[in-house]
Coordinates of C-alpha atoms and ligand atoms in Angstrom, one line a residue:
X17 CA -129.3 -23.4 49.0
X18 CA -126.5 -21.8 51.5
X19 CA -129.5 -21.2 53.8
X20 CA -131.3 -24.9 54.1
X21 CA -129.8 -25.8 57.3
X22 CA -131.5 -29.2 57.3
X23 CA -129.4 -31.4 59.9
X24 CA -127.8 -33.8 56.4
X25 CA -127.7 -29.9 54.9
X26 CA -125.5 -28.9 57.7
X27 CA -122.9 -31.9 58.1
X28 CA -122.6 -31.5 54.0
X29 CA -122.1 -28.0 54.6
X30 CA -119.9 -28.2 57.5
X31 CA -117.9 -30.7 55.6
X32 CA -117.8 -28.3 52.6
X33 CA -116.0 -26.2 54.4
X34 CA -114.0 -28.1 56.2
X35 CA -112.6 -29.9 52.5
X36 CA -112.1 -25.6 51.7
X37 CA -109.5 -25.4 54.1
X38 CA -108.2 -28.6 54.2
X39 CA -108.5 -29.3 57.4
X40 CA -110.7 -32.6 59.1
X41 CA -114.5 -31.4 60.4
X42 CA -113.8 -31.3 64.3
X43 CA -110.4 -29.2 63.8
X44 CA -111.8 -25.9 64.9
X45 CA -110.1 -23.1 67.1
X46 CA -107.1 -21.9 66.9
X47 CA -105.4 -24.5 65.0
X48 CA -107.9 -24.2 62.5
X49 CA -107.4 -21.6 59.4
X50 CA -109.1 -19.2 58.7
X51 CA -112.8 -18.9 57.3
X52 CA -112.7 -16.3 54.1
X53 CA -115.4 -13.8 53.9
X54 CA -115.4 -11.5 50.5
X55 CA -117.4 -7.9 50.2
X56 CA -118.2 -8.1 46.4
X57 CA -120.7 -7.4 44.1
X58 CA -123.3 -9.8 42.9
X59 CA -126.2 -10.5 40.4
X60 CA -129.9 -11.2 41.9
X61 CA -133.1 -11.9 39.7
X62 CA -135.8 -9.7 41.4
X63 CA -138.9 -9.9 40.1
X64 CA -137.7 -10.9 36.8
X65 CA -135.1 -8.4 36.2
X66 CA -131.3 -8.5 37.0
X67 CA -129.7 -6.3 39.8
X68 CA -126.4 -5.7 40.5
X69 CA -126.2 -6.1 44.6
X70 CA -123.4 -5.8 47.2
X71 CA -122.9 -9.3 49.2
X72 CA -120.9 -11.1 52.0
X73 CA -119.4 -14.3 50.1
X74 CA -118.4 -17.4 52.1
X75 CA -115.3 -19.7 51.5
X76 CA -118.3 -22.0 49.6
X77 CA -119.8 -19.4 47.6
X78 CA -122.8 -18.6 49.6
X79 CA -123.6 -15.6 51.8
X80 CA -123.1 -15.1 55.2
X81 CA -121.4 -17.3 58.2
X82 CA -122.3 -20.6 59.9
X83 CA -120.1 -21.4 63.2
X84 CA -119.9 -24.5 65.1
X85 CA -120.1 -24.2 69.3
X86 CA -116.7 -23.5 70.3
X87 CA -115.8 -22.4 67.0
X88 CA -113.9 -19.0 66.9
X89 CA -114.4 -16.2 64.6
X90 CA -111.0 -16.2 62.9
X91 CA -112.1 -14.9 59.3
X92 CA -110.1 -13.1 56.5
X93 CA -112.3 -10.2 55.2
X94 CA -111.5 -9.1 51.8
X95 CA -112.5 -6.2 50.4
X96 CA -113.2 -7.1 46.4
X97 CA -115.5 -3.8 45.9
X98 CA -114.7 -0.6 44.0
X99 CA -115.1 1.2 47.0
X100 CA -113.7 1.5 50.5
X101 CA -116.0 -0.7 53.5
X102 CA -115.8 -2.2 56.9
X103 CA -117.8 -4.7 58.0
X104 CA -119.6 -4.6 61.9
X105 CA -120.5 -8.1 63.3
X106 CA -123.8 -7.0 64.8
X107 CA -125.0 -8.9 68.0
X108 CA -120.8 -9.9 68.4
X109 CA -118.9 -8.5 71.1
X110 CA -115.2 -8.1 69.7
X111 CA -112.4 -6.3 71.4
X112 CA -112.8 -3.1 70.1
X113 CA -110.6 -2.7 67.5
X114 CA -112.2 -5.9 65.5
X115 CA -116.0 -3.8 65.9
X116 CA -116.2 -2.8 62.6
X117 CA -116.9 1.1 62.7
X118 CA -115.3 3.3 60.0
X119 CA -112.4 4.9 61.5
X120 CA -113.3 4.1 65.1
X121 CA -111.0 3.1 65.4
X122 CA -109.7 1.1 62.2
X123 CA -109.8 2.5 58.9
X124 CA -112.1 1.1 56.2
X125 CA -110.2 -1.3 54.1
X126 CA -109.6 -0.3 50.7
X127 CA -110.1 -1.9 47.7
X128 CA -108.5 -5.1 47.3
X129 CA -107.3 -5.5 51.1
X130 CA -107.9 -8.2 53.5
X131 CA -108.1 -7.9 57.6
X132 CA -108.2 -10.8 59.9
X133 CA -110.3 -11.2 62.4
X134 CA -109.9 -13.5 65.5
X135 CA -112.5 -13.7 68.7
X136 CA -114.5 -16.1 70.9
X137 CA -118.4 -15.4 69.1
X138 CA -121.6 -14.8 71.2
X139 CA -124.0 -17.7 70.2
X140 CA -127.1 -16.8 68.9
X141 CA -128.7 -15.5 65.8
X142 CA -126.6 -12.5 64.5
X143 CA -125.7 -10.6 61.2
X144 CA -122.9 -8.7 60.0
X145 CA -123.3 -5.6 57.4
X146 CA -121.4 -2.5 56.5
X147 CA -121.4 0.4 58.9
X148 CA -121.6 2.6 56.0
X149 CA -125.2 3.4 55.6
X150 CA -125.5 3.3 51.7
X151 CA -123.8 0.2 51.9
X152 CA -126.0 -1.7 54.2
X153 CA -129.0 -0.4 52.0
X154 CA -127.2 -2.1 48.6
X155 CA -127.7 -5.2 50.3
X156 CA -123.8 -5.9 51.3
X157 CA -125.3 -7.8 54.9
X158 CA -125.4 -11.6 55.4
X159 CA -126.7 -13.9 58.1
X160 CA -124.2 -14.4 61.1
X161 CA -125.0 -17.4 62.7
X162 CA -123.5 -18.9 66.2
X163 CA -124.9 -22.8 66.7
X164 CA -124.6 -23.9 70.5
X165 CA -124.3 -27.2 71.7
X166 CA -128.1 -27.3 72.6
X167 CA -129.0 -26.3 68.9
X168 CA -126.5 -29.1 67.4
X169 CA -128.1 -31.8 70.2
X170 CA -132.0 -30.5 69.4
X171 CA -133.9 -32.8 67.2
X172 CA -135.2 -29.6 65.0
X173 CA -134.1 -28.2 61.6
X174 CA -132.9 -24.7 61.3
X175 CA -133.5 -22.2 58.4
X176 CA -132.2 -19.1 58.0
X177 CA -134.4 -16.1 56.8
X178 CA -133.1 -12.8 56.2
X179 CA -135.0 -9.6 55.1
X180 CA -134.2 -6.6 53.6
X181 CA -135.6 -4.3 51.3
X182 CA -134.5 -3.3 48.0
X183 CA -134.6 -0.5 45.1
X184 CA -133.6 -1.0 41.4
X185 CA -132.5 2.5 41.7
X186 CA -129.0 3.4 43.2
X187 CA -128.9 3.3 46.9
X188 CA -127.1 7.1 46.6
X189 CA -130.1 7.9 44.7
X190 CA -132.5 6.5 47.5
X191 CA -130.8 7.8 50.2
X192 CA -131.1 11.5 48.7
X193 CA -134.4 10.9 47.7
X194 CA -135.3 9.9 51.3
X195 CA -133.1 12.5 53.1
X196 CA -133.8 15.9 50.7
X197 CA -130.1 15.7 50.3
X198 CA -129.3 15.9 54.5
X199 CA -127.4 12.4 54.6
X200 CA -123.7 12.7 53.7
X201 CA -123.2 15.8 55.8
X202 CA -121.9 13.4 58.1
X203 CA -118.8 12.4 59.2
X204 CA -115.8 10.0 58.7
X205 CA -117.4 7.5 61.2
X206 CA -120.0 7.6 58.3
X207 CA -117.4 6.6 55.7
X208 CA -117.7 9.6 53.9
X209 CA -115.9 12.8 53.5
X210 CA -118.4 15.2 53.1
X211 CA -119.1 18.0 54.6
X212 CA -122.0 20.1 55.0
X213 CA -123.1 22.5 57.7
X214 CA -126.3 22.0 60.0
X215 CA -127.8 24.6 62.0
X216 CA -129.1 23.5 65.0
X217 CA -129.6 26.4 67.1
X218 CA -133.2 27.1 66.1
X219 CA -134.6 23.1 67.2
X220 CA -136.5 23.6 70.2
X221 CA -134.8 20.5 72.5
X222 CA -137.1 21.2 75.5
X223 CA -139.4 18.9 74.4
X224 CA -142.9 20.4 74.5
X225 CA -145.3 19.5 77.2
X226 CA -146.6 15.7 77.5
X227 CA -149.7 16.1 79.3
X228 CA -151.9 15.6 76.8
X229 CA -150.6 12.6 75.0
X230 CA -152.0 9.6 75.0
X231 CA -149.8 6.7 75.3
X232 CA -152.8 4.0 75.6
X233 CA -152.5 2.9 71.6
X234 CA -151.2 3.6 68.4
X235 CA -153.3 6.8 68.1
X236 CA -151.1 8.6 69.5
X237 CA -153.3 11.1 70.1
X238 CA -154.2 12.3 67.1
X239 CA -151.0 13.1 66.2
X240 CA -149.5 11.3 62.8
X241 CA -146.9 9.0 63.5
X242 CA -144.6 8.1 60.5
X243 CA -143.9 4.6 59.4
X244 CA -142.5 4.3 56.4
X245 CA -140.9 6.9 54.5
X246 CA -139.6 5.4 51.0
X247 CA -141.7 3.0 48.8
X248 CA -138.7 0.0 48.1
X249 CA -139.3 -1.9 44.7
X250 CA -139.1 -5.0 46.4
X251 CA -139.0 -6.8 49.8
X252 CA -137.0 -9.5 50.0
X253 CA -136.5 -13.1 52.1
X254 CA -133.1 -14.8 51.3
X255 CA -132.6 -12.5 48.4
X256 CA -136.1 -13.5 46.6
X257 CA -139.9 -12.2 46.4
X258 CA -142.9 -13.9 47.0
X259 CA -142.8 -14.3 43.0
X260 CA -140.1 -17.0 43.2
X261 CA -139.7 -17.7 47.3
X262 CA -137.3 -20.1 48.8
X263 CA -139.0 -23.4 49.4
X264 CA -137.6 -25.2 51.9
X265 CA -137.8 -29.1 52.1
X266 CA -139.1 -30.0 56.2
X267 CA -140.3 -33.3 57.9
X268 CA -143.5 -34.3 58.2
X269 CA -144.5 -33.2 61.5
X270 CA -140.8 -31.8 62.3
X271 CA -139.8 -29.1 64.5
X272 CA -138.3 -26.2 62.7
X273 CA -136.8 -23.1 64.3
X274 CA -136.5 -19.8 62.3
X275 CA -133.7 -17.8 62.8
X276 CA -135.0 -14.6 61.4
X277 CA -132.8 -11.0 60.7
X278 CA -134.5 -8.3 59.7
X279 CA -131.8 -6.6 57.6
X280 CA -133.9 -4.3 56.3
X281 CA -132.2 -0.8 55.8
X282 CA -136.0 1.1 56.3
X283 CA -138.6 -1.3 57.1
X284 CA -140.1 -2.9 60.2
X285 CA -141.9 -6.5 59.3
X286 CA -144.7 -8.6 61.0
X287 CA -143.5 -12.3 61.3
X288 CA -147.1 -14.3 60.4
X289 CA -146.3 -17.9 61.1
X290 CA -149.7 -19.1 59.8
X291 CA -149.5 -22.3 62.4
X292 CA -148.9 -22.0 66.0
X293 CA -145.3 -21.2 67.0
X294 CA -143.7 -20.0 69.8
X295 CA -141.0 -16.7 69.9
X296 CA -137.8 -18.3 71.7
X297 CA -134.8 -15.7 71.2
X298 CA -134.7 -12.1 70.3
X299 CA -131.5 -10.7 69.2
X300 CA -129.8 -14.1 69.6
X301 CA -130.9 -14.2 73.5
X302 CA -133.4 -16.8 74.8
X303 CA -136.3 -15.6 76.2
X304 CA -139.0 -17.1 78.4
X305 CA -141.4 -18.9 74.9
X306 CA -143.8 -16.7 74.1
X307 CA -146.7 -18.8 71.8
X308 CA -148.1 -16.8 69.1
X309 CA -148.3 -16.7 65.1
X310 CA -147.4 -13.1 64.8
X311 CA -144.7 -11.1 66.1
X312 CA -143.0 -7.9 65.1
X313 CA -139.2 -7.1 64.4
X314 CA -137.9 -3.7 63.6
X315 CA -134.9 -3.0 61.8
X316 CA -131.6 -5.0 63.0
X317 CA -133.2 -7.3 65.2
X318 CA -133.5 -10.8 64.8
X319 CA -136.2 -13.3 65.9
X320 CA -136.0 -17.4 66.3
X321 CA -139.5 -18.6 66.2
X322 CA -139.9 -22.1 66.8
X323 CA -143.0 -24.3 65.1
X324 CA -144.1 -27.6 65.3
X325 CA -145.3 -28.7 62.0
X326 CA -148.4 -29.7 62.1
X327 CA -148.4 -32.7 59.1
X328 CA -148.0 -32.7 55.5
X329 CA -148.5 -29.8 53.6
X330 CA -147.2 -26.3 52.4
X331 CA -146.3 -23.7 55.7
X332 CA -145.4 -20.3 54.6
X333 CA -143.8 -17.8 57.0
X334 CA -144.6 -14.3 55.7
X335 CA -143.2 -11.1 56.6
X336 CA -145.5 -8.4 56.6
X337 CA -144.4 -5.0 55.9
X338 CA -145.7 -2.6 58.6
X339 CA -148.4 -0.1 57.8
X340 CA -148.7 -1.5 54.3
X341 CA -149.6 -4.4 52.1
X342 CA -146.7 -5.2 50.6
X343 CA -145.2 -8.9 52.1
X344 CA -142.4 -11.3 51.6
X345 CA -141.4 -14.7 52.9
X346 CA -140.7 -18.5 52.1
X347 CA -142.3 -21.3 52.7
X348 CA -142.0 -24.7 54.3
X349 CA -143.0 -27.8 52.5
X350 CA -142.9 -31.4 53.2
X351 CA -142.3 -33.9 50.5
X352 CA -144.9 -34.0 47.8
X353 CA -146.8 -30.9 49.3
X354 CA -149.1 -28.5 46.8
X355 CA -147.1 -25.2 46.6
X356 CA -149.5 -22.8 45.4
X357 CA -148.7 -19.0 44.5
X358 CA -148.8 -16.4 47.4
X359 CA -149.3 -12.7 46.3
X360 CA -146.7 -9.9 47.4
X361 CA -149.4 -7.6 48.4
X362 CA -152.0 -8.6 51.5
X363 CA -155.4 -7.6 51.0
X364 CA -155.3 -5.4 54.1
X365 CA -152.9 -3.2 55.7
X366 CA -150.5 -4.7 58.9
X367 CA -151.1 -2.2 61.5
X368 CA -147.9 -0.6 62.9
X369 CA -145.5 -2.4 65.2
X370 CA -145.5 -2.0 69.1
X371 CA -146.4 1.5 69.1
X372 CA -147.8 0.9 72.7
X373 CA -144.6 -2.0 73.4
X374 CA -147.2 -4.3 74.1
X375 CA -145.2 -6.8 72.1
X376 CA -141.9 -5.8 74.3
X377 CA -143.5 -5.6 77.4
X378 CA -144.6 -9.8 76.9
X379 CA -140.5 -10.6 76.9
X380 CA -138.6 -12.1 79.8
X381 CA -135.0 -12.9 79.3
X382 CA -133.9 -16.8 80.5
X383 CA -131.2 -15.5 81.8
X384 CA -131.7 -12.0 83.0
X385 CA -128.6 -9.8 84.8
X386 CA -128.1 -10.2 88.4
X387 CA -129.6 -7.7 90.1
X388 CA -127.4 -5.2 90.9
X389 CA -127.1 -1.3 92.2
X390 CA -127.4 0.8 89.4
X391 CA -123.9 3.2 89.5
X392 CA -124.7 5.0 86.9
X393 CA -128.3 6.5 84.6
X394 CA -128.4 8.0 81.6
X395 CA -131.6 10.1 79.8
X396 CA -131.1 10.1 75.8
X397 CA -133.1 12.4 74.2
X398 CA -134.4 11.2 70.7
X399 CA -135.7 13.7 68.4
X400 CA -136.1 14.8 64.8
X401 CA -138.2 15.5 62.0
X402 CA -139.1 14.5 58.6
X403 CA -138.7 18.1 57.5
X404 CA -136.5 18.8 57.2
X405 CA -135.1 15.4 57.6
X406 CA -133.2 15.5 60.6
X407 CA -132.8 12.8 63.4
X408 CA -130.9 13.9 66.7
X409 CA -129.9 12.2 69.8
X410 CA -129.4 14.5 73.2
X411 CA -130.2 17.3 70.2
X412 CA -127.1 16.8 68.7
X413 CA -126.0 14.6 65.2
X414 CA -122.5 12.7 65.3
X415 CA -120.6 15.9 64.1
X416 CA -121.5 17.6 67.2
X417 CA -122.5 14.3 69.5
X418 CA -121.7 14.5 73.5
X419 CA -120.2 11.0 74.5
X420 CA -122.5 9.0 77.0
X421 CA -120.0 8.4 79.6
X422 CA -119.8 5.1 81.6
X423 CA -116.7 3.5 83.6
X424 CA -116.1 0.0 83.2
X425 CA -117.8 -2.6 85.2
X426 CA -120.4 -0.5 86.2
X427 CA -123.9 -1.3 85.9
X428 CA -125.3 1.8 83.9
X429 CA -129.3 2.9 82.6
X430 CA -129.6 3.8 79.7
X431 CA -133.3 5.8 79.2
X432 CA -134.2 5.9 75.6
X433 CA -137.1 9.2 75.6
X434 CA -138.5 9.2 71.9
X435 CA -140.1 13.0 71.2
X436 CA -140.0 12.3 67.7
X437 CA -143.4 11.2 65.6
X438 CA -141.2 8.2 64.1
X439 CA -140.0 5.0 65.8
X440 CA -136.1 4.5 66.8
X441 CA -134.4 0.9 66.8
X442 CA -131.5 1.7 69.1
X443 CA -128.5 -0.3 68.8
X444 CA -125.7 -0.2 71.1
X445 CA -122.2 -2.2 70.1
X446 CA -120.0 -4.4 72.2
X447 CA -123.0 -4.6 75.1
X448 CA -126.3 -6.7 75.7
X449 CA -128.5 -4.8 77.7
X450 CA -132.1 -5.6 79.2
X451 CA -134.9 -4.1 78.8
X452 CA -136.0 -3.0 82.1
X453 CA -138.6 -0.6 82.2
X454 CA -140.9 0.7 79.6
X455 CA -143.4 4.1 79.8
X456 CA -142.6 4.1 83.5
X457 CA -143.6 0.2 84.0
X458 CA -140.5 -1.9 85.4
X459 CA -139.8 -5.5 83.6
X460 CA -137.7 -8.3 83.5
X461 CA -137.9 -8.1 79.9
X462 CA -135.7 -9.3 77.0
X463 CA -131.8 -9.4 76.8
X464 CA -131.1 -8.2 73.4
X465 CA -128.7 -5.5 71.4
X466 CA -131.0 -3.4 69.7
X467 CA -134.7 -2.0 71.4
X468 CA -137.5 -0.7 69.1
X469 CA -138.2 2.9 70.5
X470 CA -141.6 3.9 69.0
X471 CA -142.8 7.6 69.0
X472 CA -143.3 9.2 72.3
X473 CA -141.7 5.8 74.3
X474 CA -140.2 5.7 77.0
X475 CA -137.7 2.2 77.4
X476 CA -134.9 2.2 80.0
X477 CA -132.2 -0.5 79.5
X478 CA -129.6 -2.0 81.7
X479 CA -126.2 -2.9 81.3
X480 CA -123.0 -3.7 82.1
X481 CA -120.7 -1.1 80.9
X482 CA -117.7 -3.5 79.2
X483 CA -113.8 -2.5 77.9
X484 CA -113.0 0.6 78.0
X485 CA -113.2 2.0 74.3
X486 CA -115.5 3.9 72.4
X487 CA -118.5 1.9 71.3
X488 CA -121.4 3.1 68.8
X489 CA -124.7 4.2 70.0
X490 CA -127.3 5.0 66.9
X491 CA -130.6 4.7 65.2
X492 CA -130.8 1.6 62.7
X493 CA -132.7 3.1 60.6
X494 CA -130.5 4.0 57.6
X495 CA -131.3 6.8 56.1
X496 CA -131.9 7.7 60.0
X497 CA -128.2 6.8 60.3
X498 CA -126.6 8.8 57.5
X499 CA -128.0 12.2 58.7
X500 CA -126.1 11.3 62.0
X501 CA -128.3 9.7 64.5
X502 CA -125.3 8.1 66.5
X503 CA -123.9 8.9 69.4
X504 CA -121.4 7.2 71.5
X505 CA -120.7 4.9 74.7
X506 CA -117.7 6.2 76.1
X507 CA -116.4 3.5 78.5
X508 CA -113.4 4.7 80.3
X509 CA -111.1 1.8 82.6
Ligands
CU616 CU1 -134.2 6.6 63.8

């Protein structure tokens, strides 16, 4: 149970791992060896049948990372797969050359090899996954998690819940499926060779006139917007369905705060708490509590949600897929508590997420930037189409891309401007950036690493632009992803 981090769960963990590297519990930094971390394959029960998966492996044998405040990230990756990967730590800001993108500018590792890794982590609720699309989408993505000395000191228990959505059917085969056969033409940054050509010349990039739009609600003005594009076989929390879900043992009346990453490679969820809760950290950054029981998280970003239990009894904490029935999740029980059956399918449809950022718009970082001149704005085009199914930033895909230039140290806007009928969860490496304005309404909204951009938004982010290097810029959707919707941050010294 790798992800029950009860407070006796975690000291028997942390002690695990300490007796794995002989070495006593408090001996962390840089005397400390290193934590192991193995891409391999593994065997899941879904729904009653056996799948072959991808996975992150631990020194323990679970998935994922747990770090202690202060701890560093000095971890040997090994590459035990059949084929080449490199792992990103999403959320982390490395140096550059420890980011984790293929080629950019380390190679993937090959079968068999192992490369260290060694920098001070962000705290906060995080992930790490392959940057090669089909990858990501065979599941190989575990929980990254940074404990502070607040959360060690907090009288609350912490579990882990991590989404994703899954196929029986080979991830190449999905892909295609989902693509028409457009992903691949990308790209060594893709981890592929491939090659195909893409004619661009005939997309209108002008972006057709907005005056009749209505950006009230998710009507978009009549116009279709498209959620989800691929029907998965399953949806998963911690690897399992609501068939067999994760029951996790809480305290009678105990706080309990969920640290939630939507690894999905395709699908946006609704977090439905059931109980009152509160939304305390998005993307691993605390935020101003917002109280609720249902909030929204598109792909990549994570959520910690805290509840206060209230008494005995069985809590489950779905995750609803947007625009459809189909839902996941665990649930929390104390001692003794009737676990009964929850279906996989809702009886009604969850609506789509924050197509008007109403959600976003709530947000306030608790520790914003400082105020600052801005040196330097940026306006990124998004655009693309389902057919054929082609995603574009600045009307370009990563074969042709034009770098977003920045120097470093400079506060820099970035203006995300969706034109497309489909949402865009924009992630940008090595940075945090808040949220600052969205549909032409300034905020003090959320510090985070990833912003949901649905169709027809407008969301400006701020930043400031960090070592010089080349640092990813792209669409987290997947299948988005492997048709070429990445760009890139060029920070010069
Ligand atoms: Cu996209």
């Amino acid at each position: 149970m790798a992800y029950d981090l009860t407070r006796r769960g975690f000291i028997a963990a942390s002690a695990a791992m300490a007796a794995s590297t002989a070495l006593p519990r408090f001996a962390f930094g840089q005397s400390a060896a290193p934590l192991s971390l193995t891409a391999a394959t593994r065997v899941l029960e879904i729904n009653g049948k056996a799948a072959t998966v991808y996975g992150l492996i631990n020194g323990t044998g679970g998935q994922g990372l747990i770090l202690d405040p202060g701890q560093q990230f000095r971890v040997d990756l090994t590459n035990s797969l059949d084929v080449e990967t490199i792992i990103h730590w999403h959320g982390q800001m490395p140096p550059n050359v420890q980011d984790g993108v293929p080629n950019l500018p380390m190679p993937l590792l090959k079968t068999g090899e192992m490369r260290s890794f060694d920098y001070a982590p962000n705290p906060g609720t995080h992930w790490m996954h392959s940057h090669v699309p089909v990858q990501e989408m065979n599941l190989l993505a575990a929980p990254l998690i940074v404990r502070s000395a607040a959360d060690v000191s907090a009288d609350r228990q912490e579990v882990v819940m991590f989404l994703h959505d899954f196929s029986f059917r080979p991830t190449e085969e999905v892909l295609a499926e989902i693509t028409g056969g457009t992903a691949g033409h990308d790209m060594s940054a893709m981890g592929t060779d491939a090659k195909a050509e893409t004619d661009m010349s005939g997309m209108d990039m002008s972006g057709g006139d907005m005056s009749g739009m209505d950006m009230s609600g998710g009507s978009m003005g009549g116009m279709a917007m498209d959620l989800n594009d691929f029907n998965f076989d399953a949806y998963l929390a911690n690897d399992r369905t609501l068939s067999d879900p994760e029951v996790v043992a809480v305290e009678k009346g105990g706080r309990v705060r969920l640290r939630i990453v939507n690894a999905a490679s395709a699908t946006t969820f609704w977090i439905d708490t059931g109980v009152p809760a509160r939304l305390v950290a998005v993307d691993g950054h605390a935020i101003v509590p917002m109280p609720g029981t249902r909030f929204g998280m598109a792909m990549a970003q994570r959520l910690d949600i805290e509840i206060d239990l209230p008494g005995d009894g069985a809590f489950p904490v779905l995750a609803l897929r947007e625009g459809a029935r189909e839902r996941t999740g665990l649930i929390l029980a104390t001692t003794g508590a009737l676990v009964s059956k929850i279906a996989g399918m809702s009886d009604a449809e969850s609506p789509a997420f924050d197509t008007d950022m109403a959600q976003e718009m709530l947000l306030q970082a608790a520790n914003p930037l400082v105020a600052r001149p801005v040196d330097r704005a940026h306006m990124i085009m998004l655009a693309g189409s389902m057919q054929p199914y082609l995603w574009t930033i600045d009307g370009q895909t990563w074969d042709t891309h034009k770098p977003i230039i920045a120097t470093s140290g400079e506060r820099v806007e970035l203006m995300f401007h969706n034109m497309s009928m489909m949402g865009h969860p924009m992630h940008l490496h090595g940075h945090a950036f808040q949220v600052v304005n969205i549909n032409g309404k300034a905020i003090n909204g959320a510090m985070r690493d990833t912003v949901y951009v649905p169709p027809m938004a407008m969301v400006t982010v701020a930043l400031d632009a960090g070592e010089a290097a080349r640092w990813m810029l792209h669409c987290h959707h997947m299948p988005h992803l492997s048709t070429g919707m990445m760009t890139e941050f060029a920070v010069s010294a």
